[in-house]
Tab-separated table of C-alpha atoms in Angstrom:
chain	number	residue	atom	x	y	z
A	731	UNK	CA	-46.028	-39.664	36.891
A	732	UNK	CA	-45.923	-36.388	38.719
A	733	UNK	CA	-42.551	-35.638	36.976
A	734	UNK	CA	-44.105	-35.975	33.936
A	735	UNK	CA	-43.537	-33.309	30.983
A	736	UNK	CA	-44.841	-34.751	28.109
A	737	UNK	CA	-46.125	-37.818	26.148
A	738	UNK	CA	-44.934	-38.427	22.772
A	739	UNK	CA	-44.047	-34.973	21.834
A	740	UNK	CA	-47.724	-33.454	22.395
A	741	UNK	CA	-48.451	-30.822	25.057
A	742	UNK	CA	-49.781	-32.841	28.136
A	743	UNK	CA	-49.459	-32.292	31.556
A	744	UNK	CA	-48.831	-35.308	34.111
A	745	UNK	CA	-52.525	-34.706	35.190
A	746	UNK	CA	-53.758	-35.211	32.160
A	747	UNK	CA	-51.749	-38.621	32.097
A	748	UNK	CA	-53.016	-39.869	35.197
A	749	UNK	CA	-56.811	-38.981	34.773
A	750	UNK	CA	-55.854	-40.731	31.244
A	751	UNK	CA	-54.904	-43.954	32.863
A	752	UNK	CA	-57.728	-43.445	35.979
A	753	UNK	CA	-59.925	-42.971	33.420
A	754	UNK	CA	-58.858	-46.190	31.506
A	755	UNK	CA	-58.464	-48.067	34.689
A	756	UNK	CA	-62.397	-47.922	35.249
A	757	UNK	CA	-63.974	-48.315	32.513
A	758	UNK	CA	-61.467	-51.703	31.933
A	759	UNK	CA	-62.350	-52.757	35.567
A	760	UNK	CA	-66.122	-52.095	34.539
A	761	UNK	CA	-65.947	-53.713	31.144
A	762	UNK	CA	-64.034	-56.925	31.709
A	763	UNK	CA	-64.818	-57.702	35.364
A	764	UNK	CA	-68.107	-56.038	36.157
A	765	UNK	CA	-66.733	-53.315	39.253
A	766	UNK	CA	-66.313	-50.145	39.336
A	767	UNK	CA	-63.364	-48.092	40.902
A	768	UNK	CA	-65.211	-45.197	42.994
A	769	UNK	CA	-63.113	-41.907	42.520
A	770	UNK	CA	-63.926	-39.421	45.608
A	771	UNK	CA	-62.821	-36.424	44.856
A	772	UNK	CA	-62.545	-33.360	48.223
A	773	UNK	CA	-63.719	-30.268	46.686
A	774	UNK	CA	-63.167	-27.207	49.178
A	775	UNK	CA	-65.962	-25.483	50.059
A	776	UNK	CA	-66.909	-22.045	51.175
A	777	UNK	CA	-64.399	-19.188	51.643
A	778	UNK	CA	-61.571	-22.107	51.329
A	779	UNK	CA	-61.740	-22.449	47.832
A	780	UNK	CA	-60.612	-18.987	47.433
A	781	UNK	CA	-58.007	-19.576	49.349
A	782	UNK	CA	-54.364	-20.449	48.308
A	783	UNK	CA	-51.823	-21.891	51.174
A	784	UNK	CA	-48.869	-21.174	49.402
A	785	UNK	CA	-49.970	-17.539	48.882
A	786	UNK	CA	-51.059	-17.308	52.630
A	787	UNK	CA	-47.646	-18.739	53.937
A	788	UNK	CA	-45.442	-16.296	51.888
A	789	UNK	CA	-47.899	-13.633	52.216
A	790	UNK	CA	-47.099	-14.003	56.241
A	791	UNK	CA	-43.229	-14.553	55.644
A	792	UNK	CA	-43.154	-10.939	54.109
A	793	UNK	CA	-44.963	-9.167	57.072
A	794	UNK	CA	-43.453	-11.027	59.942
A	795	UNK	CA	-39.643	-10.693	57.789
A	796	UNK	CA	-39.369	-6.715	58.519
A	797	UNK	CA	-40.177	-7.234	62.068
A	798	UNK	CA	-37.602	-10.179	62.045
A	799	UNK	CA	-34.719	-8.138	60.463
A	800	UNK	CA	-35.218	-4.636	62.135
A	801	UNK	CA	-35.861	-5.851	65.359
A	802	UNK	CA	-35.361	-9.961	66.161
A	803	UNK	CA	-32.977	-11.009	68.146
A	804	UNK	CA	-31.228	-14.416	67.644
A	805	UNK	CA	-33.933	-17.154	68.691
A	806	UNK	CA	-36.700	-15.245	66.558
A	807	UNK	CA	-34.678	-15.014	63.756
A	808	UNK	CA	-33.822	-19.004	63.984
A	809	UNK	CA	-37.169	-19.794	64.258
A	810	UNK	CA	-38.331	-17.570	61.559
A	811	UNK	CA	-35.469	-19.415	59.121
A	812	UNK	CA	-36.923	-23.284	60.650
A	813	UNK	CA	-40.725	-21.681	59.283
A	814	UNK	CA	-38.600	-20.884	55.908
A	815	UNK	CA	-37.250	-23.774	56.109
A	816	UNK	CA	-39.897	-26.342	56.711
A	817	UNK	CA	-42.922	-24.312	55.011
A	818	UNK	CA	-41.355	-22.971	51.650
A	819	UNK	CA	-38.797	-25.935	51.634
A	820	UNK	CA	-39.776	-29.376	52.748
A	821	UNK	CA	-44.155	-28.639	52.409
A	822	UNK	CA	-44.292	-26.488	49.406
A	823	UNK	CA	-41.090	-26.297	47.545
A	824	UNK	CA	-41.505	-23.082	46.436
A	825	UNK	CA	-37.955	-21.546	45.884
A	826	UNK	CA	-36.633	-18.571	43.628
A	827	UNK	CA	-33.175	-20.143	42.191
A	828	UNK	CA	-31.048	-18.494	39.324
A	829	UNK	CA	-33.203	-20.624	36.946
A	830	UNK	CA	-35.918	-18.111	37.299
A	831	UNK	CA	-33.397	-15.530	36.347
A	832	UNK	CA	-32.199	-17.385	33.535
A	833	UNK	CA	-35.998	-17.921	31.940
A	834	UNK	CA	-36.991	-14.083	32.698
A	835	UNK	CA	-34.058	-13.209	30.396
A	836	UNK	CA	-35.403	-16.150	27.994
A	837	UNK	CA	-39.199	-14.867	28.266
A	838	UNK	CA	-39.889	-17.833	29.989
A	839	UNK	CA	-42.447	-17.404	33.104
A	840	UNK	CA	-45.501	-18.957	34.088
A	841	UNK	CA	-48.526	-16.705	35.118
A	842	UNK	CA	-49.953	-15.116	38.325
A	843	UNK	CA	-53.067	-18.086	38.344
A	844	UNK	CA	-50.530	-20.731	37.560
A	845	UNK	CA	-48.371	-20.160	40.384
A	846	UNK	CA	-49.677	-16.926	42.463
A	847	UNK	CA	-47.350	-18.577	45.073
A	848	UNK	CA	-44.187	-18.036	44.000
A	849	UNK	CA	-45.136	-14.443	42.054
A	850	UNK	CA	-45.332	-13.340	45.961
A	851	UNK	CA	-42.128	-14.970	47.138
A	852	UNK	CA	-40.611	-13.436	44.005
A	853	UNK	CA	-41.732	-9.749	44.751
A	854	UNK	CA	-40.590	-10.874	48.875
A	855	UNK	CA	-37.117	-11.343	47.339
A	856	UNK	CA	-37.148	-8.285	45.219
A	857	UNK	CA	-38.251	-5.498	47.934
A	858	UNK	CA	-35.943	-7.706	50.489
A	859	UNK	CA	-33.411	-6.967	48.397
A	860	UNK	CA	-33.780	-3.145	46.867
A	861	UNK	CA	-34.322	-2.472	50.428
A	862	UNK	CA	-32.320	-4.255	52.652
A	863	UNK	CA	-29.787	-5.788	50.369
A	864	UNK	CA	-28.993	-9.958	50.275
A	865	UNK	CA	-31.775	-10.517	53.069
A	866	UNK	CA	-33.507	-13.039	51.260
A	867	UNK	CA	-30.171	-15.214	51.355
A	868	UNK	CA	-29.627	-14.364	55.282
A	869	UNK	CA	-32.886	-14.855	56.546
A	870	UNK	CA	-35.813	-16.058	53.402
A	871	UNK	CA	-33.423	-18.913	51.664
A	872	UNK	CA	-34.584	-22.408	52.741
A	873	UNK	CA	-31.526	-24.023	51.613
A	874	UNK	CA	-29.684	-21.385	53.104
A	875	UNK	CA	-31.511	-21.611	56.383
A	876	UNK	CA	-30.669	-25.363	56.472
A	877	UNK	CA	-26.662	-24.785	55.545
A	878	UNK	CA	-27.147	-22.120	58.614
A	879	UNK	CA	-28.167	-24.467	61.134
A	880	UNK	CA	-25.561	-27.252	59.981
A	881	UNK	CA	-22.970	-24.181	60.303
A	882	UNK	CA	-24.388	-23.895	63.845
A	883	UNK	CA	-23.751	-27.565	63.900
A	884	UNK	CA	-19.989	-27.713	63.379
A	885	UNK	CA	-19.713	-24.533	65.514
A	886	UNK	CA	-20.824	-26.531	68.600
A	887	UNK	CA	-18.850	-29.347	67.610
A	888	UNK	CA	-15.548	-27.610	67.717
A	889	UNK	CA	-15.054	-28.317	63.844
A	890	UNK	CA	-15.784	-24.764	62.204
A	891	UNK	CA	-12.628	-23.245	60.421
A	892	UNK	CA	-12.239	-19.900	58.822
A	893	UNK	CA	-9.711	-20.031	56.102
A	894	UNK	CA	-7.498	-17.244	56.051
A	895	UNK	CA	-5.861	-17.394	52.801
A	896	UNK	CA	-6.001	-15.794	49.413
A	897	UNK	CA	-7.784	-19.026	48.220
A	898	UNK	CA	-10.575	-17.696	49.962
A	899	UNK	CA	-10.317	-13.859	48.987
A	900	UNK	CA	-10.655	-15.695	45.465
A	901	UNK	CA	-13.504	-18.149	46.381
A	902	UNK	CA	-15.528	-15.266	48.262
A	903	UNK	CA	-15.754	-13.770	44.510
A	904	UNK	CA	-16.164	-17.328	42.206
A	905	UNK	CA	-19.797	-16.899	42.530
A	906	UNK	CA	-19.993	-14.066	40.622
A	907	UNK	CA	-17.618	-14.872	38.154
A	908	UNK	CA	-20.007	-18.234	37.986
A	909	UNK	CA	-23.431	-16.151	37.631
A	910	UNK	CA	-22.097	-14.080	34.800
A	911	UNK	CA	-20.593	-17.280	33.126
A	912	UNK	CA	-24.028	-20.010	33.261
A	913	UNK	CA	-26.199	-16.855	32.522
A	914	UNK	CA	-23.928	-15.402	29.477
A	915	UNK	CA	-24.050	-19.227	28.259
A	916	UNK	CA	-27.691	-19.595	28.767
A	917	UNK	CA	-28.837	-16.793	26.959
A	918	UNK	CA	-26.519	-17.451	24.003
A	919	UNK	CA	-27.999	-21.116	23.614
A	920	UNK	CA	-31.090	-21.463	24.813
A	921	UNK	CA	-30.110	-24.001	27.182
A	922	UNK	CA	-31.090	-23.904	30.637
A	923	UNK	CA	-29.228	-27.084	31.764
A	924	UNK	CA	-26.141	-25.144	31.805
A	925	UNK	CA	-27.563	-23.180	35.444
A	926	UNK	CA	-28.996	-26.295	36.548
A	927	UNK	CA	-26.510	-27.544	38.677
A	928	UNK	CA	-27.676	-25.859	42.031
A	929	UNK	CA	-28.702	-28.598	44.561
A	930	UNK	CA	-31.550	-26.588	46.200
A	931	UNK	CA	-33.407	-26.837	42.619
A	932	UNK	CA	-34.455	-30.488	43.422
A	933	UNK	CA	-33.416	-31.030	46.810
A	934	UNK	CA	-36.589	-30.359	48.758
A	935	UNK	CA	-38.360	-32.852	46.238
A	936	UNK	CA	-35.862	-35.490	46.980
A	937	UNK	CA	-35.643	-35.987	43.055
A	938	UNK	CA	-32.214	-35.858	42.213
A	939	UNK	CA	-29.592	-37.541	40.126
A	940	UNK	CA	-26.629	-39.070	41.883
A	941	UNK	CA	-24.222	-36.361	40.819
A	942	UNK	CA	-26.672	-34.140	42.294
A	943	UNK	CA	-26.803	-35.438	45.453
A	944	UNK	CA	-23.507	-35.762	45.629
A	945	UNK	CA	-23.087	-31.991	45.361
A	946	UNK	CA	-26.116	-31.178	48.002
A	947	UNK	CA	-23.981	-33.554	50.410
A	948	UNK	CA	-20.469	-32.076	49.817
A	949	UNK	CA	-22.056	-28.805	50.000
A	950	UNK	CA	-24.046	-29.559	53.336
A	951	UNK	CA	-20.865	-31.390	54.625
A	952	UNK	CA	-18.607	-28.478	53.631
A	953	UNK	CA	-21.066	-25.862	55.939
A	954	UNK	CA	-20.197	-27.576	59.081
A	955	UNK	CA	-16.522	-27.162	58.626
A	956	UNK	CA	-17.190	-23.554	56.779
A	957	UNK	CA	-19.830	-21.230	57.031
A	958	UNK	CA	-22.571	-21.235	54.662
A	959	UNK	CA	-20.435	-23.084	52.063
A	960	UNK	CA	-22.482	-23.229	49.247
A	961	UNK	CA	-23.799	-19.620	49.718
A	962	UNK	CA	-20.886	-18.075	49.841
A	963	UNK	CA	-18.672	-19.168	47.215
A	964	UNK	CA	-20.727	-21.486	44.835
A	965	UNK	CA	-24.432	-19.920	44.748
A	966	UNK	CA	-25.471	-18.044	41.734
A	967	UNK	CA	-28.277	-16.831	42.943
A	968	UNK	CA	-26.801	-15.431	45.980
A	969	UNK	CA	-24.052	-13.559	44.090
A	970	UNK	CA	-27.297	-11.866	41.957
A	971	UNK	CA	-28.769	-11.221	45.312
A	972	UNK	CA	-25.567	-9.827	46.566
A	973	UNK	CA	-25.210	-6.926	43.659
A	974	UNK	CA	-28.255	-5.134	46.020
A	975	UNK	CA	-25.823	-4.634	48.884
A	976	UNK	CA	-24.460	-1.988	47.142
A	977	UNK	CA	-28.104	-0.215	47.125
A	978	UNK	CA	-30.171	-1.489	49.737
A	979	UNK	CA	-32.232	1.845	50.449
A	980	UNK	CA	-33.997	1.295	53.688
A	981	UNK	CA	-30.708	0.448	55.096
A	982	UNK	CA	-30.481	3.596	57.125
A	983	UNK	CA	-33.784	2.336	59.286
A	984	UNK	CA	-32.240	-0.713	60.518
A	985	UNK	CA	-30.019	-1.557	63.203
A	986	UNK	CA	-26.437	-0.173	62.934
A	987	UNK	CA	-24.211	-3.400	62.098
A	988	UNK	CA	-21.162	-4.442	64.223
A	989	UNK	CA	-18.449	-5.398	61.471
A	990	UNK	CA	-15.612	-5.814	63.989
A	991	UNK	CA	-17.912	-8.821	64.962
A	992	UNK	CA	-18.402	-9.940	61.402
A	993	UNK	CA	-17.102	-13.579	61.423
A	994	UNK	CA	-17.230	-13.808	57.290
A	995	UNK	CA	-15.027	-10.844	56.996
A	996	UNK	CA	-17.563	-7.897	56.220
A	997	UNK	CA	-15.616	-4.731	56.576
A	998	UNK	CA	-18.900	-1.464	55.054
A	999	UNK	CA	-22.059	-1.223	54.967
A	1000	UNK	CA	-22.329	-2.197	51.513
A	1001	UNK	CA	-19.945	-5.427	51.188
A	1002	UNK	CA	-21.123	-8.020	48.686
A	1003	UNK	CA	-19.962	-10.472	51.310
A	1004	UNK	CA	-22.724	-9.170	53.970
A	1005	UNK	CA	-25.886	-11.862	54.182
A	1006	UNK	CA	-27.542	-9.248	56.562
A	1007	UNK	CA	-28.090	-12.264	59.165
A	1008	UNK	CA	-27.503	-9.516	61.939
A	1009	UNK	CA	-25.201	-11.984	63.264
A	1010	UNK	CA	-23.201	-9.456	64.572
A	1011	UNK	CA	-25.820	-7.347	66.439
A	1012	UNK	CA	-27.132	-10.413	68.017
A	1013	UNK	CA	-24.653	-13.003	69.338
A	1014	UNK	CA	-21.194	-13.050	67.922
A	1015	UNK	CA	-18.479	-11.528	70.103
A	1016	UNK	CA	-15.324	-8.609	68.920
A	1017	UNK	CA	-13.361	-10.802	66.666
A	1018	UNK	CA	-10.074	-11.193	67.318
A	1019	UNK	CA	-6.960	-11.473	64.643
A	1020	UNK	CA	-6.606	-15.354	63.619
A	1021	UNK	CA	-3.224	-16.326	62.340
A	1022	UNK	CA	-3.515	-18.196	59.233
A	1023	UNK	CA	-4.471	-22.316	59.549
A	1024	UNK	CA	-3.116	-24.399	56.773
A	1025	UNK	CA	-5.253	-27.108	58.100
A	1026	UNK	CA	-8.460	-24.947	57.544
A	1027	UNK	CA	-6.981	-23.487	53.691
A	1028	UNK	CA	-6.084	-26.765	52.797
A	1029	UNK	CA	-9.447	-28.191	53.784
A	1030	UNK	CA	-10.936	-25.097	52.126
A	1031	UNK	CA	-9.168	-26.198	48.648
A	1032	UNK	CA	-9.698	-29.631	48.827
A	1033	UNK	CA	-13.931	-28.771	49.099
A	1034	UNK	CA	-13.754	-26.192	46.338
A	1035	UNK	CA	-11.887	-28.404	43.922
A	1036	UNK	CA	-14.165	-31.831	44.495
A	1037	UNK	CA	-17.076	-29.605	44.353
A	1038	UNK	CA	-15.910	-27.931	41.031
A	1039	UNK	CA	-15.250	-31.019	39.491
A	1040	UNK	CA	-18.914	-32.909	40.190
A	1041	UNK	CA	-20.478	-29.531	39.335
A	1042	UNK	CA	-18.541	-29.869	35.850
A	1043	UNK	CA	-19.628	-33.896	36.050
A	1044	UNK	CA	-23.300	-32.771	36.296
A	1045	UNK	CA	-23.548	-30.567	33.275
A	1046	UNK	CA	-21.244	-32.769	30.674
A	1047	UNK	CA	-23.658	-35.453	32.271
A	1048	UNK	CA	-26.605	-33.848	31.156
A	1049	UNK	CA	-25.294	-32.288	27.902
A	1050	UNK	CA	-24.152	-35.861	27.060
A	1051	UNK	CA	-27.640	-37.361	27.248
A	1052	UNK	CA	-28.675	-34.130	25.335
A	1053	UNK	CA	-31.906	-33.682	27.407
A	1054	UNK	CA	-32.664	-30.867	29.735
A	1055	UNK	CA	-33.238	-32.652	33.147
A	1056	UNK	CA	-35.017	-29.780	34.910
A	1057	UNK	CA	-38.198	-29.720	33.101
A	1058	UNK	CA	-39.126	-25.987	31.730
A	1059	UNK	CA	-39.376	-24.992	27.917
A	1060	UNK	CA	-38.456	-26.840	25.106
A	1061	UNK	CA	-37.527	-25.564	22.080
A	1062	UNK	CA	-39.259	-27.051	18.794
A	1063	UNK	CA	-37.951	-27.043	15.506
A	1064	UNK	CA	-40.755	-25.718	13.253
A	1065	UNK	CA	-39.125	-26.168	10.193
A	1066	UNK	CA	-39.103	-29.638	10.771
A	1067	UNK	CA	-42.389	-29.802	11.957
A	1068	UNK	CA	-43.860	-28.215	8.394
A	1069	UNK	CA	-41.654	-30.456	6.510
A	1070	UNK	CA	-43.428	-33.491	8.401
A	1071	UNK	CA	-46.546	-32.217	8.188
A	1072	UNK	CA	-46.386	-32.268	4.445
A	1073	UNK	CA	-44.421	-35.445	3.711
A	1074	UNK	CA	-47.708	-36.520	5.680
A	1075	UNK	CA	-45.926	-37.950	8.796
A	1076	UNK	CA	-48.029	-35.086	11.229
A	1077	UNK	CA	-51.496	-34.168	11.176
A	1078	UNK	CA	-52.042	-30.694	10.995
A	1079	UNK	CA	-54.893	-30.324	12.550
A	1080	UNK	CA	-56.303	-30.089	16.148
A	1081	UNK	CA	-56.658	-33.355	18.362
A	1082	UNK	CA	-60.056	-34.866	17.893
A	1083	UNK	CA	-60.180	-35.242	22.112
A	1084	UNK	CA	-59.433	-32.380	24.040
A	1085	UNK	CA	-61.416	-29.873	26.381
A	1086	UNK	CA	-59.708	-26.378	28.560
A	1087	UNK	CA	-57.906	-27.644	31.905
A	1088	UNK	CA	-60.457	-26.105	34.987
A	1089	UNK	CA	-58.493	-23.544	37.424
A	1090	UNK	CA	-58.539	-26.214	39.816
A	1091	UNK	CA	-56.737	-28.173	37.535
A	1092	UNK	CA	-53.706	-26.325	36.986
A	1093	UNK	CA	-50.507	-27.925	38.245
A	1094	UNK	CA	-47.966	-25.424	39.844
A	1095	UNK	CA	-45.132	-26.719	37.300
A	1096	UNK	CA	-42.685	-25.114	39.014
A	1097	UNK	CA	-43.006	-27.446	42.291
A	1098	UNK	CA	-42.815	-30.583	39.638
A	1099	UNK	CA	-39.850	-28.904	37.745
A	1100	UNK	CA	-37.776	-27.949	40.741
């Protein structure tokens, strides 16, 4: 029930629906078999019922991520990604994905009360990157963090490749190509399924369709072989994050980058290809001159092909059972509506049972949607 969007084509939440059927539960327990079902419910009290975790966790995330990225050195900065990681991923699953992007441009966004949470891990990703360009991605991004350390898996294992082809010039760019593609078709139609094929969306909830976990595997299967897989050649929102490379004002205050150490090929100071995971000041040696590895390009082809194909799977999926399967807005006919209302079909006026959800009602529909 906590997936719940709607009954019947009226506005209820999945709250609603399960103090509905609590509610039922009772009084049927009380009516037909003489016992009642106590309902105890914790109520915060004091100073704690002002308080918001979610805002408190991000709210530390953006002080402690300056320190992190102007002055951390490697084990500080892992830890700070396992916080990321475990606190905005697996606890809260509060994430900013390109389906954020797509709604803003929609006029679709919940308020500050509803979700103060993710307001503050929006403006984190925002000043992250006008000011130090695609830091959110290197250091902020759960599912970034966890492709990372998987990375840092198949490094230690031996079984980390670095394709040197021109399939992988071409791949370093297909996630821009794939952010102004979803996002042109999005706005056209209305439809947000078409940007909803990016694993991290659902993953943390462990709600996912088999397609869907199929791409989160082949994507966290294809970071121990390359690095950051999914980041750097499928990710939407990582190529959107990537256009603030090229401003990135407080760039000047932070440690001079070593690019001749740069194992993903970053050449200037304002490369779209540069995560700012400071890498390269930290631990990663001069890199030397590979020769080319058809093994590795191969590999590389084979991973970008498969993953293209379920990607395209997932959305004719979805299209095909004509329902958008990420929750969010839905778009209502009102013509039809009117012409119900008088062929006498709909009522047309207000429900008969109804009272104003309490503040510490409100669900944060953007941890049920994602």
């Amino acid at each position: 029930l906590n997936n719940l969007d709607g009954l019947s084509g009226a506005t209820i939440t999945s709250r609603a629906a399960i103090e509905t059927i609590n509610q039922t539960a009772t009084d049927g327990l009380k009516r037909f078999f003489n016992r009642s079902w106590p309902q105890q419910k914790i109520e915060k009290k004091g100073i704690l019922k002002y308080v918001n975790a979610k805002l408190v966790l991000v709210t530390f995330l953006l002080f402690v991520f300056v320190h992190v990225h102007m002055k951390a050195g490697k084990w500080e900065r892992m830890a700070y990604q396992l916080a990321s990681l475990l606190g905005l991923g697996f606890i809260y699953n509060i994430l900013i994905t390109e389906v954020d992007i797509a709604n803003f441009g929609l006029g679709h966004f919940s308020s500050w009360q509803g979700n103060p949470g993710w307001w503050m891990l929006a403006g984190v990703a925002l000043f992250a990157t006008f000011g130090f360009g695609q830091a959110y991605c290197g250091l902020i991004c759960p599912y970034g963090a966890l492709q990372e350390f998987i990375s840092r898996l198949g490094k230690k294992l031996g079984i980390s490749m670095t394709p040197n082809s021109e399939w992988e010039t071409v791949g370093r760019y297909w996630k821009f190509f794939l952010l102004a593609m979803v996002l042109s078709v999005v706005w056209l139609s209305s439809e947000v399924l078409w940007i909803s094929f990016n694993p991290m969306q659902k993953f943390f909830s462990f709600s996912m369709e088999p397609i869907m976990w199929a791409i989160a595997g082949l994507s966290l299967a294809g970071s121990l072989f390359f690095f950051r897989f999914w980041c750097r050649y499928w990710c939407p929102l990582g190529a959107f994050f990537a256009l603030g490379n090229k401003l990135a004002f407080f760039d000047r205050f932070v440690r001079k980058r070593s690019f001749n150490r740069c194992d993903l090929g970053v050449s200037h100071t304002y490369d779209v290809d540069c995560i700012r995971c400071n890498r390269c000041i930290t631990e990663l040696p001069n890199r030397q001159k590979e020769e080319a590895k058809p093994l590795a390009s191969n590999m590389f082809l084979v991973f970008m092909l498969v993953m293209g194909m379920l990607i395209a799977a997932d959305i004719w999926a979805k299209l095909d059972d004509g329902t958008d399967q990420i929750g969010g807005w839905r778009k209502i006919d009102t013509q039809k509506v009117r012409s119900q209302v008088g062929e006498g079909r709909l009522h047309n006026r207000e429900a008969q049972w109804w009272r104003p959800a309490k503040q510490s009602e409100i669900i944060d529909e953007k941890s049920t949607s994602q």
